[in-house]
PDB file of C-alpha atoms in Angstrom:
ATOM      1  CA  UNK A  10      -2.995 -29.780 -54.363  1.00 51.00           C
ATOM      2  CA  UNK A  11      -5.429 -29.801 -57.265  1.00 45.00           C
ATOM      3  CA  UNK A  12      -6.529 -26.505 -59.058  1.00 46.00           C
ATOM      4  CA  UNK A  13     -10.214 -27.140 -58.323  1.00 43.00           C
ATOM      5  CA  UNK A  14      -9.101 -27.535 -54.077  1.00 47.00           C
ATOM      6  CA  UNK A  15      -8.271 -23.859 -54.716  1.00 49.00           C
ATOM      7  CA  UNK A  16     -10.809 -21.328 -53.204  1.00 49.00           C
ATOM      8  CA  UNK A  17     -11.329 -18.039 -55.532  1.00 56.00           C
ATOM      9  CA  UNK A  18     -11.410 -14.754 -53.770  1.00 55.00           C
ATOM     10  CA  UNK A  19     -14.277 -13.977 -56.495  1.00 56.00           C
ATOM     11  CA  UNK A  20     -16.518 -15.751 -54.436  1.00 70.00           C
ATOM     12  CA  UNK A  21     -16.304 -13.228 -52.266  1.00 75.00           C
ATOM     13  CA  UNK A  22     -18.485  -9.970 -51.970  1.00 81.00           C
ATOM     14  CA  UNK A  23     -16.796  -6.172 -52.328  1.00 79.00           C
ATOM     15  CA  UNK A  24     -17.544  -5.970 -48.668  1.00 83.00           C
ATOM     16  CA  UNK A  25     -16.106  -9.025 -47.506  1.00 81.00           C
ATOM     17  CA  UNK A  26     -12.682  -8.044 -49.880  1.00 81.00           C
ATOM     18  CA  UNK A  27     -12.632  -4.954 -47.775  1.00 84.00           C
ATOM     19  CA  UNK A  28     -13.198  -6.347 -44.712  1.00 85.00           C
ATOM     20  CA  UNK A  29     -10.313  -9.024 -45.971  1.00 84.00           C
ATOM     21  CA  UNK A  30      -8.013  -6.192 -46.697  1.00 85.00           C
ATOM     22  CA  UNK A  31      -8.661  -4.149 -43.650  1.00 87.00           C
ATOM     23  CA  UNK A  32      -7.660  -6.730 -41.212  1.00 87.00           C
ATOM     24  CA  UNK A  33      -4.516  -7.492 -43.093  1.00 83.00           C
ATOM     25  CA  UNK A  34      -3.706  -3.194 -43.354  1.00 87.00           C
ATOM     26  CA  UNK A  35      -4.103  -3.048 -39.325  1.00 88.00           C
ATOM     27  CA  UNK A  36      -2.313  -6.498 -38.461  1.00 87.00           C
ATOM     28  CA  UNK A  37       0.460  -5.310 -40.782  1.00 85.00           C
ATOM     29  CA  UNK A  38       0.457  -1.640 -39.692  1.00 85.00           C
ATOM     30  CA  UNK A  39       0.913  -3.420 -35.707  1.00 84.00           C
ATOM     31  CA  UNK A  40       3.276  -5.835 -37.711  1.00 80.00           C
ATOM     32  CA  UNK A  41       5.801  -2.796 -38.278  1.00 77.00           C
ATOM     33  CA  UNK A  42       5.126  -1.221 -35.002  1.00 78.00           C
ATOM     34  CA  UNK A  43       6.385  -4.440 -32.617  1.00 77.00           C
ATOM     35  CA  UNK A  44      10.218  -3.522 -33.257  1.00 74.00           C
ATOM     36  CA  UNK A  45       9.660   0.109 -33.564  1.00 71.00           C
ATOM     37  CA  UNK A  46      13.094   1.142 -32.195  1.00 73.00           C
ATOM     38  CA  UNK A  47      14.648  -0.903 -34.855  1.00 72.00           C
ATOM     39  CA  UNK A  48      12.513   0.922 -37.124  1.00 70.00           C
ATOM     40  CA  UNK A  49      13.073   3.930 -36.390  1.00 71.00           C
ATOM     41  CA  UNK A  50      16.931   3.602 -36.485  1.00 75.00           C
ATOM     42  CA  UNK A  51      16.838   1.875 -39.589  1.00 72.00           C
ATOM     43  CA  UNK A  52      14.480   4.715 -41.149  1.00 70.00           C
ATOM     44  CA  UNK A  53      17.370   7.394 -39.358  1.00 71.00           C
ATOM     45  CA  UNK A  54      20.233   5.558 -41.248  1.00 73.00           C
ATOM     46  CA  UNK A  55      18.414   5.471 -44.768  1.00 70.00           C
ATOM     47  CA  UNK A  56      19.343   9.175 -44.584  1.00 70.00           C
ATOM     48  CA  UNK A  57      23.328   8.730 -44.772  1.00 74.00           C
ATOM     49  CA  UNK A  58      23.920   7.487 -48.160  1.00 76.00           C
ATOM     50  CA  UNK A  59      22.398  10.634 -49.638  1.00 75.00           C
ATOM     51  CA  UNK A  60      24.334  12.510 -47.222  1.00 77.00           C
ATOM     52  CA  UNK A  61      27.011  10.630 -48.646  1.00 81.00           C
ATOM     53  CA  UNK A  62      26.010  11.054 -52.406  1.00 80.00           C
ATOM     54  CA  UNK A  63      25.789  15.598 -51.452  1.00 82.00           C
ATOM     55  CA  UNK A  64      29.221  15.059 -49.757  1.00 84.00           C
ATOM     56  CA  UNK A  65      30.707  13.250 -53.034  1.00 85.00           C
ATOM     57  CA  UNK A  66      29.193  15.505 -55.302  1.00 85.00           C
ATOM     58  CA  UNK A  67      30.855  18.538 -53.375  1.00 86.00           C
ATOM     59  CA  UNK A  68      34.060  17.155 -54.096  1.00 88.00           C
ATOM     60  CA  UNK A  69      33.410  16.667 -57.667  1.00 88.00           C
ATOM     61  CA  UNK A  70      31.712  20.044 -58.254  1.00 88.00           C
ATOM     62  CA  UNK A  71      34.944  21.810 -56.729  1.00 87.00           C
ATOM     63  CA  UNK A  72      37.441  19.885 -59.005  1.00 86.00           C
ATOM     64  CA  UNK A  73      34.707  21.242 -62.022  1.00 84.00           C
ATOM     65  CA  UNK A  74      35.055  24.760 -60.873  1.00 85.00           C
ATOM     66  CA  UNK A  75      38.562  24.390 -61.455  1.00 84.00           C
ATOM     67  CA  UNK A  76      38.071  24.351 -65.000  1.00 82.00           C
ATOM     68  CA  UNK A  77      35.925  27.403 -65.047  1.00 81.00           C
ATOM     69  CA  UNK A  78      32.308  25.485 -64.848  1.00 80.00           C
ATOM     70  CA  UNK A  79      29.622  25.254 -62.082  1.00 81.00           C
ATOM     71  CA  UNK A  80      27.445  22.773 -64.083  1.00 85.00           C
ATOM     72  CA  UNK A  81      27.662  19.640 -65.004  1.00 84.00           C
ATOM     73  CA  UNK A  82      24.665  18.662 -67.683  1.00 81.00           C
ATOM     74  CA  UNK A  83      23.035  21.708 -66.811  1.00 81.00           C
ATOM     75  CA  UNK A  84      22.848  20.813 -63.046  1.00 86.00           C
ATOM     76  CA  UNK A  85      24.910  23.300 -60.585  1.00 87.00           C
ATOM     77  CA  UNK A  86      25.608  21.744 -57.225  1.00 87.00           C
ATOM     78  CA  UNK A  87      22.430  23.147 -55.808  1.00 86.00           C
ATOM     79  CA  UNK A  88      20.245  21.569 -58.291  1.00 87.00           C
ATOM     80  CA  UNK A  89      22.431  18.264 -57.776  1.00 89.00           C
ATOM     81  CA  UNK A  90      21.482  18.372 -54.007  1.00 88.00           C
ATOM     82  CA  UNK A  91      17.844  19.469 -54.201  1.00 90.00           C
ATOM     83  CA  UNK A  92      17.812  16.158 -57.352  1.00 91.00           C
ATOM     84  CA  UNK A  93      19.154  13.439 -54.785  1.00 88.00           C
ATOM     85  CA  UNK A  94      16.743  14.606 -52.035  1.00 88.00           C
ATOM     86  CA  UNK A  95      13.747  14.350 -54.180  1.00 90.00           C
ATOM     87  CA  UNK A  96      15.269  10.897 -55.565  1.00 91.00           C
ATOM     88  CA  UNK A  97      15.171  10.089 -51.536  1.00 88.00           C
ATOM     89  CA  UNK A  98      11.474  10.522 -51.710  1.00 89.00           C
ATOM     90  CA  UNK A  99      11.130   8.753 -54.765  1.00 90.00           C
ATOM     91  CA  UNK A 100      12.612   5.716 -53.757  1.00 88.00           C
ATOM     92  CA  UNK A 101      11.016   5.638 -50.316  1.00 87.00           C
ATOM     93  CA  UNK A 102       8.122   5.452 -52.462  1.00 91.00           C
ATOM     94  CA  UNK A 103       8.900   3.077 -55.121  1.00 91.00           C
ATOM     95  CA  UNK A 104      11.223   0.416 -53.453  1.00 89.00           C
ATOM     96  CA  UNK A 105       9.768  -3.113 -51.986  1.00 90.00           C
ATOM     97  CA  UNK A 106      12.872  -4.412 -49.264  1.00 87.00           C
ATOM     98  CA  UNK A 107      12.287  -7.790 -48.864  1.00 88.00           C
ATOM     99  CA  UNK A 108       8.789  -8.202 -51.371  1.00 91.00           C
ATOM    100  CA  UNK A 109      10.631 -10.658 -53.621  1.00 92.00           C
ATOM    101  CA  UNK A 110      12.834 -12.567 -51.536  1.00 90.00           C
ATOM    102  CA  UNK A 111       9.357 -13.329 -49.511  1.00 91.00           C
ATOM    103  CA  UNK A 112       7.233 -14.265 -52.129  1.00 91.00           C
ATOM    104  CA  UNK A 113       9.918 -16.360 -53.451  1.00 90.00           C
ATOM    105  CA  UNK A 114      10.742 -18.391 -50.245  1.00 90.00           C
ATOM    106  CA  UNK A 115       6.346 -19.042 -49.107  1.00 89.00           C
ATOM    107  CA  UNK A 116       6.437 -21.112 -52.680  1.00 88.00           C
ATOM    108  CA  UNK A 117       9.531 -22.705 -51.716  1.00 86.00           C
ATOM    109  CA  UNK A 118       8.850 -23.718 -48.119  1.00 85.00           C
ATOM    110  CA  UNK A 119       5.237 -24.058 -48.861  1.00 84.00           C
ATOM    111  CA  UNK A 120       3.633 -21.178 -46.878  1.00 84.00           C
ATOM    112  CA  UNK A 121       2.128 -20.144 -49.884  1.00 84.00           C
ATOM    113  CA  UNK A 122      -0.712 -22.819 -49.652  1.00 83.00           C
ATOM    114  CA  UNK A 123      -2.186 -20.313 -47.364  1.00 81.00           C
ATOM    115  CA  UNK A 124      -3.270 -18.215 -49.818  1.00 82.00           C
ATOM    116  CA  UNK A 125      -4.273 -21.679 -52.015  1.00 81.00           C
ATOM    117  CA  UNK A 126      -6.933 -22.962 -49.536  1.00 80.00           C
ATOM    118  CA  UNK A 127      -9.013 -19.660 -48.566  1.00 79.00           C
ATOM    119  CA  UNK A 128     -10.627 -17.099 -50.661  1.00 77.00           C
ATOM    120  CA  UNK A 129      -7.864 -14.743 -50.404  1.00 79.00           C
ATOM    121  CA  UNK A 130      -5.861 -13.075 -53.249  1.00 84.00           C
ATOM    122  CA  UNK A 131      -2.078 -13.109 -52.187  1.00 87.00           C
ATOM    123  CA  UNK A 132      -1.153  -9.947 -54.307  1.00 87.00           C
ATOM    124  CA  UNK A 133      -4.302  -8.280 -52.921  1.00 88.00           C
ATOM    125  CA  UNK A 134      -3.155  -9.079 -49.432  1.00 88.00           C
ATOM    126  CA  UNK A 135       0.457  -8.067 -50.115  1.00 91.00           C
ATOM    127  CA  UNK A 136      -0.388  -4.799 -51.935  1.00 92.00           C
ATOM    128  CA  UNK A 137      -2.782  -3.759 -48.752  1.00 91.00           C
ATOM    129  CA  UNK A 138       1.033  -4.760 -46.308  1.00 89.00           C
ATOM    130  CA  UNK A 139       2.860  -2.443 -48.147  1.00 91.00           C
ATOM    131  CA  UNK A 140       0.644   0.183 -47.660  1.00 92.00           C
ATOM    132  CA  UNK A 141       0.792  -0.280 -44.238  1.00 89.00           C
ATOM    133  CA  UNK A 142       4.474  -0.505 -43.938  1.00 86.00           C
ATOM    134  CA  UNK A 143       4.997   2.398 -45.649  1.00 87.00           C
ATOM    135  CA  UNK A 144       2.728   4.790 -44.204  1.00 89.00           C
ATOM    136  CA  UNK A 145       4.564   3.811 -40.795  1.00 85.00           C
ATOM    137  CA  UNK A 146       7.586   4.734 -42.188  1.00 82.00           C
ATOM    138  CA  UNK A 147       6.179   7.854 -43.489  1.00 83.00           C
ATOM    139  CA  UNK A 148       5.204   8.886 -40.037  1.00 82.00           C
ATOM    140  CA  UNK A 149       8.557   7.465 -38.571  1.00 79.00           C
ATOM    141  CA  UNK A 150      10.590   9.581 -41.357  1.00 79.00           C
ATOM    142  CA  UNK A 151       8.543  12.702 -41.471  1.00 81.00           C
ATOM    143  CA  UNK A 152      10.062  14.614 -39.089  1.00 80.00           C
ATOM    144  CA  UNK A 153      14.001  14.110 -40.759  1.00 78.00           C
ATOM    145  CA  UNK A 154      12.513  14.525 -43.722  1.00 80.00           C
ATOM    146  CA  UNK A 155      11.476  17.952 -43.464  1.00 83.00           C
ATOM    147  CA  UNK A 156      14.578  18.506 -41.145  1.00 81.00           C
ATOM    148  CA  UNK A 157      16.940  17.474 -43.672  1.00 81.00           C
ATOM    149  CA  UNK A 158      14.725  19.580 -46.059  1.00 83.00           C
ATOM    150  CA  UNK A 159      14.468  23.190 -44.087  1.00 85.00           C
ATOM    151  CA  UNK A 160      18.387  23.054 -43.399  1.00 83.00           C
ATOM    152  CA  UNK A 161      19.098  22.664 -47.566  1.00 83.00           C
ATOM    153  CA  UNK A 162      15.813  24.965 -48.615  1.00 83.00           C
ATOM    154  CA  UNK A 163      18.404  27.255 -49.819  1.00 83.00           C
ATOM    155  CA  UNK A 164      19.233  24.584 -52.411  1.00 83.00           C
ATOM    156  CA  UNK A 165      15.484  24.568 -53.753  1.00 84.00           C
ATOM    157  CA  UNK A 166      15.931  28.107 -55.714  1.00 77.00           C
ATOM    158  CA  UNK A 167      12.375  27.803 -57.637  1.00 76.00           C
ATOM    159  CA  UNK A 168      10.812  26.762 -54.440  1.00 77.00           C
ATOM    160  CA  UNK A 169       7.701  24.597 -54.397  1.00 81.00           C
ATOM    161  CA  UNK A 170       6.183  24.203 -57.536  1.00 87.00           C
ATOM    162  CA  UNK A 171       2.582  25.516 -58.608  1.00 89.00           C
ATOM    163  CA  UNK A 172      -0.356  23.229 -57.727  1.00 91.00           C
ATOM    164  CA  UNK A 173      -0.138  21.607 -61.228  1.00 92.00           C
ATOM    165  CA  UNK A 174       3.230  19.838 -61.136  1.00 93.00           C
ATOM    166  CA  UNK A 175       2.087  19.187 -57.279  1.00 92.00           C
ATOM    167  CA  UNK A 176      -0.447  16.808 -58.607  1.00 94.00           C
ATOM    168  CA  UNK A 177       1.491  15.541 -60.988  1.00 95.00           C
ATOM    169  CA  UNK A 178       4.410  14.983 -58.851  1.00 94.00           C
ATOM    170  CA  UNK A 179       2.235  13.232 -56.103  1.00 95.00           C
ATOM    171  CA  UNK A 180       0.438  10.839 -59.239  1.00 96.00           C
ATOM    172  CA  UNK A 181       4.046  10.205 -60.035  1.00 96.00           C
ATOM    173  CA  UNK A 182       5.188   8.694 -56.617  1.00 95.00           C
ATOM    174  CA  UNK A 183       1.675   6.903 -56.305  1.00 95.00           C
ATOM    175  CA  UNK A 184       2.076   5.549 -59.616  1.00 96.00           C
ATOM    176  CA  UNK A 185       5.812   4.531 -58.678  1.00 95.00           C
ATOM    177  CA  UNK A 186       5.231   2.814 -55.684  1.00 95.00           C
ATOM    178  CA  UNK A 187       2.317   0.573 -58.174  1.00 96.00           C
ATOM    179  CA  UNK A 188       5.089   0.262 -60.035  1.00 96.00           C
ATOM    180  CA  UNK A 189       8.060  -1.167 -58.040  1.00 95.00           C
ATOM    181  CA  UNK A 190       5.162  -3.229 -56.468  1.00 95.00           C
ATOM    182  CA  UNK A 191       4.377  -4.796 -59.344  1.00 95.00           C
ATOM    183  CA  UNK A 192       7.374  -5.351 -61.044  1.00 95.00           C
ATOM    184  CA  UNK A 193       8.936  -6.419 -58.064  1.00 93.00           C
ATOM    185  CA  UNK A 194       5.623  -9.068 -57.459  1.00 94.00           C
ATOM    186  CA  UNK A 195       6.112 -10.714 -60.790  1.00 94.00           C
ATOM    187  CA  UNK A 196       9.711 -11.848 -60.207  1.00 93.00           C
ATOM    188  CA  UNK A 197       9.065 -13.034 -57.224  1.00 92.00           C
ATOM    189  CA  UNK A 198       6.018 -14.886 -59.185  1.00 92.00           C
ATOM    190  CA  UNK A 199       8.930 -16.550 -61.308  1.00 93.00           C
ATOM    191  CA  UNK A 200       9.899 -18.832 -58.122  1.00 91.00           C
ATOM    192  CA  UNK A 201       7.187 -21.240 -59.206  1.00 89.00           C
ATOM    193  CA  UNK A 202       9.272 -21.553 -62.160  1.00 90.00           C
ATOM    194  CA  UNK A 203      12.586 -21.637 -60.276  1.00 85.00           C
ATOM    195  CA  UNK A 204      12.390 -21.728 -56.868  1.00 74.00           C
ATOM    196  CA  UNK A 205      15.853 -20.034 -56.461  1.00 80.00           C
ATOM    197  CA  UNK A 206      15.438 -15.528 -57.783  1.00 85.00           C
ATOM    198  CA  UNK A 207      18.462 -14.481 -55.652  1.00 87.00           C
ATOM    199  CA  UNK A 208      20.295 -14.233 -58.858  1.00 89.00           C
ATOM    200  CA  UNK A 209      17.593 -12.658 -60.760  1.00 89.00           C
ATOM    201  CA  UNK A 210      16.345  -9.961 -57.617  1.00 90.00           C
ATOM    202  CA  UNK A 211      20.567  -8.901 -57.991  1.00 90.00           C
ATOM    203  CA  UNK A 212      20.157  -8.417 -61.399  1.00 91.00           C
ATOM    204  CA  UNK A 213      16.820  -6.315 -61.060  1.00 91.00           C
ATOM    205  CA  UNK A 214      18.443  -4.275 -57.976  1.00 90.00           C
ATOM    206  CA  UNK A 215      21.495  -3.479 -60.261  1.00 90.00           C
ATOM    207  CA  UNK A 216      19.790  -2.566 -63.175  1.00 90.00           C
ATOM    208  CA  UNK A 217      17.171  -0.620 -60.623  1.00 89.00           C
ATOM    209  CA  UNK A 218      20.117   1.334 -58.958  1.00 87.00           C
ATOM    210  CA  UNK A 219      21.770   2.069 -62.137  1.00 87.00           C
ATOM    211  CA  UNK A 220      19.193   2.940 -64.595  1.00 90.00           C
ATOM    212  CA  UNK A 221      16.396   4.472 -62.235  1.00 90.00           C
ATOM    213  CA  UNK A 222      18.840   7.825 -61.609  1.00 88.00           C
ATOM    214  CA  UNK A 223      19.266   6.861 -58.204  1.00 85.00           C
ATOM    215  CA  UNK A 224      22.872   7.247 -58.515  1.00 84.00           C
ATOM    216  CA  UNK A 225      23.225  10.199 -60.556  1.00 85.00           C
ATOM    217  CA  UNK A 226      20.610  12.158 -63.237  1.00 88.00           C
ATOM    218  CA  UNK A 227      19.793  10.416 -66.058  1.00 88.00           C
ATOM    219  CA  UNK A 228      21.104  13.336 -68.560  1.00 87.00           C
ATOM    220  CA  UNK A 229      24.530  12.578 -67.469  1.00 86.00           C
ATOM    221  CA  UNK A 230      23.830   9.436 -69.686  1.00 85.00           C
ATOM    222  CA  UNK A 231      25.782   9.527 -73.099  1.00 80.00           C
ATOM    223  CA  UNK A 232      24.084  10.333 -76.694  1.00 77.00           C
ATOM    224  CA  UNK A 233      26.667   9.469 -78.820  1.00 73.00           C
ATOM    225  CA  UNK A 234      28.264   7.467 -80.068  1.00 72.00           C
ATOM    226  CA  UNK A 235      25.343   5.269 -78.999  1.00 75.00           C
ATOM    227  CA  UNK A 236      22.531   6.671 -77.507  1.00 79.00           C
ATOM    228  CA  UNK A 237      22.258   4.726 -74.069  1.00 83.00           C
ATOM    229  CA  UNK A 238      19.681   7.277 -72.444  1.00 83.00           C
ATOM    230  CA  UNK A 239      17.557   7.120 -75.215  1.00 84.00           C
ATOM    231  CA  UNK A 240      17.269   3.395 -74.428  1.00 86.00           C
ATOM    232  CA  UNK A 241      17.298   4.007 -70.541  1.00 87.00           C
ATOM    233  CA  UNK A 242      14.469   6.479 -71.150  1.00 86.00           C
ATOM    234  CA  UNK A 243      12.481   3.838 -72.821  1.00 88.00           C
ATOM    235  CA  UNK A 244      12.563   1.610 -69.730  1.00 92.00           C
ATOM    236  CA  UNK A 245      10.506   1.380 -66.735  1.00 93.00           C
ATOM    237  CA  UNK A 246      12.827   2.132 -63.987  1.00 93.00           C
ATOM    238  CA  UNK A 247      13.311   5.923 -64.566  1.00 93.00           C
ATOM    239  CA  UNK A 248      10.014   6.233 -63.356  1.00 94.00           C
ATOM    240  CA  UNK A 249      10.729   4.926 -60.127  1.00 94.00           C
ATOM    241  CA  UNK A 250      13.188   7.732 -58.998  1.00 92.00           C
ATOM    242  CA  UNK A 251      14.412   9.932 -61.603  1.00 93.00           C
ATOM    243  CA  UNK A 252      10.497  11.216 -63.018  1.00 94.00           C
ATOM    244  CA  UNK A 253       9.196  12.426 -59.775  1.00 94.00           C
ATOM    245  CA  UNK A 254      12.115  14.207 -58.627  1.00 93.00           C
ATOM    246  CA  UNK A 255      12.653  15.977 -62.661  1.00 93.00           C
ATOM    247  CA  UNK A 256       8.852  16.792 -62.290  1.00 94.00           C
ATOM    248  CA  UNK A 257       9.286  18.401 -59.319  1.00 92.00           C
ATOM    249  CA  UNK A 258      12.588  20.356 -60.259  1.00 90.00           C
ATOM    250  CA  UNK A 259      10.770  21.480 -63.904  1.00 88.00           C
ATOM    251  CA  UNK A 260      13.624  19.362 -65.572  1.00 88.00           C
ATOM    252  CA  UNK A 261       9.906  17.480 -67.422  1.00 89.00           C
ATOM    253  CA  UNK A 262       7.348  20.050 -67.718  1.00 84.00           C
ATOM    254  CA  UNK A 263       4.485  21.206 -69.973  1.00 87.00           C
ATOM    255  CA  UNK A 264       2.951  18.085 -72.377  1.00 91.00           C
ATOM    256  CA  UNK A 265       6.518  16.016 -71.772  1.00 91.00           C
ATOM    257  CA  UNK A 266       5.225  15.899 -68.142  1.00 93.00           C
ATOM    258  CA  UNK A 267       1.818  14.448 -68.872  1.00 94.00           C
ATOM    259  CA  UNK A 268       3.440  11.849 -71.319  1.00 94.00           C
ATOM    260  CA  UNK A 269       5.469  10.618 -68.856  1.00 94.00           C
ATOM    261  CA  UNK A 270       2.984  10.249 -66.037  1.00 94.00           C
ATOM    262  CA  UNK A 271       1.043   8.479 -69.307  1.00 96.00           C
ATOM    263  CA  UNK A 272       4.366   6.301 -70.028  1.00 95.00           C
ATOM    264  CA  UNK A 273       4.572   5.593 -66.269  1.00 95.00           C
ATOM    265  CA  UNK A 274       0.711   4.300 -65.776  1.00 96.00           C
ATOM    266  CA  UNK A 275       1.010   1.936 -68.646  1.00 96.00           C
ATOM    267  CA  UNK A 276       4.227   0.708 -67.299  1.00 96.00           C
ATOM    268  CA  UNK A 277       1.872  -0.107 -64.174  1.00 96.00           C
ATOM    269  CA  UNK A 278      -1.049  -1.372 -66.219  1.00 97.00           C
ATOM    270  CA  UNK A 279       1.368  -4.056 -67.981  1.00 96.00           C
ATOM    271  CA  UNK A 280       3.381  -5.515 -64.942  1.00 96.00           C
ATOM    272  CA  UNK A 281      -0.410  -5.260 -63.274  1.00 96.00           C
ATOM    273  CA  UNK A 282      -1.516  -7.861 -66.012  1.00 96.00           C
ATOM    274  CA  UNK A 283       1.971  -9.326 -66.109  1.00 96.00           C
ATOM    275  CA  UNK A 284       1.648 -10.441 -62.643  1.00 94.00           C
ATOM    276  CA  UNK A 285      -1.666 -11.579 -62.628  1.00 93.00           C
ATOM    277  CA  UNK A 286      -0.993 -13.970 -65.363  1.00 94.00           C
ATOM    278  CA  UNK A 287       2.546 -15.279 -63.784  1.00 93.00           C
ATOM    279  CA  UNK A 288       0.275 -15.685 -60.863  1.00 92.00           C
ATOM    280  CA  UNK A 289      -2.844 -17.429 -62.513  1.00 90.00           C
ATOM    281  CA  UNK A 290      -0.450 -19.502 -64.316  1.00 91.00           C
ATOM    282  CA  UNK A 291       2.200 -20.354 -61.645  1.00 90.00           C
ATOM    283  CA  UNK A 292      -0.934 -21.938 -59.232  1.00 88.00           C
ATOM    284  CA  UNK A 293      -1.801 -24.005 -61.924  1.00 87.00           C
ATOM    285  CA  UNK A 294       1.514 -25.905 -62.364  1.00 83.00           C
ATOM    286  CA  UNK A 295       1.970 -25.843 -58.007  1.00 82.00           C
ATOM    287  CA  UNK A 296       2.304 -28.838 -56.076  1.00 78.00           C
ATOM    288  CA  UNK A 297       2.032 -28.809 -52.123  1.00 71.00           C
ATOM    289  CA  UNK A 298       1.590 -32.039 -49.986  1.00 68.00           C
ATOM    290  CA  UNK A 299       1.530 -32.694 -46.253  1.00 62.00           C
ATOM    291  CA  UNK A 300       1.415 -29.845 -43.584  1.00 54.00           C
TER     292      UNK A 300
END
């Protein structure tokens, strides 16, 4: 399939992208609503490992008092628990199950050509399914959500934080789902390089659980004798858990806040362009034949 056989979606008007996008957001939205009792159980269990992670840290917190301490890197068990469920938020945001792994196997199989042939932008179209899928699963998990919250609100000892941090806390999220979209999109992108990114999605999902404070709070991280958080801090992925959940807790406030929402949308803005160019690039050097 030749480059010029390729239709550009800049043909199109601003109306006719919306229209474009619209009928993908409701086919996906029904999309996630055929197997709604799967969904809704697998939305229930997403709940137990951080009912695990409050369990574990229990234990751990009661060997500490042992030695005469309730904190551990200035977080009591309290502020632990309230941390992990506003982590839970932040990844429900900011994670893409299954983004990669797709976009990988439609250049391998060939469905990709799909997006080749009509004046539609792939990432566009993908970008507008997530969306859907996750607003269905933020009606699906509202309800345990702010169970799970009212039954630890005694946890939350600052309570909800003033309208400022709101908005930034909110911008965060937004900013982290952008985020995990795109950096998730352009490895995916890398299939038309190698065809096979099981390896390389492992790799990101390790480095993503590790270094994003999804398993424990980033200040637990050593400073000496080498400074690890000081280079996990410079990476991208502690914006796609640990930021919004330390914004919200006051653990980033005042003009530290603002240059970390800054931080976070020029992490977006580069894996935007990133993508775009992986993208651009990858179509050029794609061959499909037959079907």
């Amino acid at each position: 399939m030749s480059q010029a056989a390729v239709s550009s979606p800049q043909q199109l008007t601003f109306w006719q992208k919306v229209q474009i996008w619209w009928t993908f957001f409701q086919v996906s939205i029904n999309e996630r609503l055929v197997y709604r009792g799967d969904f809704m159980i697998g939305t229930l269990m997403r709940f137990l490992p951080t009912l695990t992670q409050i369990f574990l840290w229990w234990a751990i917190y009661d060997v500490v008092a042992q030695t005469g301490s309730d904190t551990i890197a200035s977080y009591r068990y309290g502020d632990m628990v309230a941390y992990y469920l506003m982590v839970t938020i932040g990844r429900a945001f900011s994670s893409m199950p299954g983004l990669t792994s797709g976009i990988a196997n439609q250049v391998r199989n060939g469905e990709i050509k799909k997006f080749l042939i009509q004046p539609i932008d792939m990432q566009g179209c993908l970008l507008v399914q997530r969306i859907a899928h996750k607003l269905v699963y933020y009606l699906i998990a509202t309800l345990p959500f702010a169970l799970v919250f009212f039954l630890c609100r005694e946890f939350f000892i600052d309570g909800w934080p003033s309208a400022e941090v709101s908005m930034v806390f909110f911008a965060s999220l937004i900013l982290g789902f952008l985020l995990g979209f795109f950096m998730e999109s352009a490895i995916g992108l890398i299939s038309f390089w190698f065809l096979e990114v099981t390896s390389l999605t492992f790799i990101y999902m390790l480095f993503n659980f590790l270094l994003s404070g999804h398993m424990f709070p980033l200040e637990l991280l050593p400073e000496s004798p080498v400074n690890i958080r000081a280079f996990v801090e410079f990476l991208p992925f502690k914006y796609l858990a640990y930021f919004p959940a330390a914004v919200f807790l006051g653990k980033v406030d005042g003009p530290e806040m603002y240059r970390g929402l800054a931080i976070e949308a020029s992490w977006v803005l580069f894996f935007i362009i990133v993508s775009r160019i992986m993208w651009l690039r990858g179509v050029k050097r794609y061959s499909g034949y037959g079907g």
